Amino acid sequence: MQARRGLAAALNGSGRFKYKSPESVVDFLVVGGGVVGLAVAQRLSERFPNKSTFLVERHSRAGEETSSRNSEVIHAGLYYPPDSLKTRLCLRGRQMIYDRCQKYNIPHRKTGKLVVAEDHQRSYIESLHAKALKLSWPPHSPSHNPTHNVLPTELISGDKVHEMEPNLSKNIVAALWSPETGIVDSHGLMESLEKDIMESEGGALVYSTKVVRVDPFIPSSSSNLEGGNQGWVVQTVTGDPSAASEGESDVMLARTLINASGLASPLILNSLLPPESRISMFYGRGSYASYKGPGISGISHLIYPCPDTASDRKSKGNSVNFQSLGTHLTLDLQGKLRFGPDLEWIFPREGKEEDELEMDFWQGHLVPSEERLREMYEAVKSYLPGVEFDGFQPDYCGVRPKLVGPGGGFQDFVIRVDYPEDFVDGKGSKDGRRSGKGMGGQMISLLGIESPGLTSSLGIAECVVEDVLDKTSADETS
Ligand SMILES: Cc1cc2nc3c(=O)[nH]c(=O)nc-3n(C[C@H](O)[C@H](O)[C@H](O)COP(=O)(O)OP(=O)(O)OC[C@H]3O[C@@H](n4cnc5c(N)ncnc54)[C@H](O)[C@@H]3O)c2cc1C
Ligand SMILES: *[C@@H]1O[C@H](CO)[C@@H](O)[C@H](O)[C@H]1NC(C)=O
Ligand SMILES: *[C@@H]1O[C@H](CO)[C@@H](O)[C@H](O)[C@H]1NC(C)=O
Ligand SMILES: *[C@@H]1O[C@H](CO)[C@@H](O)[C@H](O)[C@H]1NC(C)=O
């Protein structure tokens, strides 16, 4: 595949929305009502009952984008480098999700998962096992028995794995068993978060409302609306975005802005950054296939193949495939089985200006195509040889918000902080340096929140509110 540039579009790239002065003030404004934005808003409204927390979502309901187009797997935390945010927040988020599911009766099931290995893949599962043994408990974990492993795993024999799943290929000679992996009703999780926000003192959900423009705000001595604090002037438009008329516009001063807008998340920052510093986004489509047919008798665990380490080693030394976990088998809470997601890079059309028309180009790629089925079938057949091609049907697709493109290595979640003063000269900070600390006005951007973002959502919220948020300024304005 030829190398292609990522999309570096900016919000309001066409300049359609002119600057307007703020008419109201909000303490915390969260952009994006996916699972991550909801988790952050829930935590803020609980932690700061006397402050206002608004969550703005462009669709008429929560979770219409990536948060409803994924595998709904509660990942154990096996795959990422030990010192990464992905590992830390997945381990912590997993505990928090199971706790929340129990407390609020959210449908979920600890199915456990098998990573199945052929003979040449033994070393891969052994290295996952060795890594899991060494992981330490993440920050904020409640007190725990120190002899308990944060990520229990077990290497099991071919006989044992065939006893558990009799239809697995005879070529599968060993497996890594992960008992902590499970599945969750992601809509149930999001509804429980919505309910908490709505019932909180200071929280509010604002749907069908899109952020269209963001400007840094530094108070001048002549104005008194702002109470002397830095922040962000956020312009929104409410109404059906496809309607001919422009909808109702609103302008707020947000003391703290949290950007959890998923696939769109670089757009706000990019509108403030000069073109050469803009953040590129890459889009990795994942398609799922449903399956009806032979070769899947009694399957009750999630089954993941090893990433294709053999071919990968040839090209890239010892690295494993970080871009996708391979076409695996997932179950939903109704017991329905599906295969996926695969990985296919999608790009905006060639020769188009990078403007707002192209920002959401990925929405044209959400219909799964028949073309992917043959490749998926071949991938699945290697571990479940009894499946038949005719049983595969396109199911749905999701799009991974990626910060590195094809062939890129591991990329962690990014939690970036910017301050209004970094942008007043029109130049923008290079890397979100913390020059404005203490002055208020943080913009916290959550970037590249791909898998395990659902599992990590509550852990991300905890990290944002407890570790990243500048609470000295948050508290002093109360
Ligand atoms: C194929 C696939 C499989 C996956 N499988 C798993 C899995 O099994 N387990 C797991 O833990 N994770 C999984 N993930 C990852 C997980 O789905 C995501 O990390 C998570 O859903 C991200 O949530 P989010 O809230 O950041 O983003 P989103 O759900 O995309 O939410 C962002 C929201 O922001 C809104 N928005 C954007 N721009 C604006 C604007 N200007 N104004 C107002 N609103 C705006 C959007 O409408 C959207 O609702 C998977 C992802 C994919 C693609
Ligand atoms: C928050 O509000 C409650 C009730 O109105 C009040 O008792 C409490 O002192 C307030 N806390 C702060 C930090 O302002
Ligand atoms: C969210 O953050 C990204 C990356 O930091 C930025 O490009 C985008 O403009 C931000 N969106 C908002 C609404 O602040
Ligand atoms: C699948 O397993 C069932 C029994 O559990 C067996 O009857 C059937 O032959 C197996 N099919 C394949 C293709 O292995």
CSV table of C-alpha atoms in Angstrom, one decimal, residues 117-127 155-156 173-174 306:
chain,number,residue,atom,x,y,z
A,117,ALA,CA,-1.5,-20.5,19.2
A,118,GLU,CA,-0.1,-22.8,16.5
A,119,ASP,CA,3.2,-24.4,17.2
A,120,HIS,CA,5.3,-21.5,15.8
A,121,GLN,CA,3.2,-19.0,17.9
A,122,ARG,CA,4.0,-20.5,21.3
A,123,SER,CA,6.6,-17.9,22.1
A,124,TYR,CA,4.1,-15.2,21.5
A,125,ILE,CA,1.6,-16.3,24.1
A,126,GLU,CA,4.5,-17.2,26.5
A,127,SER,CA,5.7,-13.6,26.2
A,155,LEU,CA,-0.9,-21.1,29.7
A,156,ILE,CA,-2.9,-24.1,28.8
A,173,VAL,CA,-1.4,-26.6,20.2
A,174,ALA,CA,-1.6,-24.2,23.2
A,306,CYS,CA,-2.2,-14.6,17.5
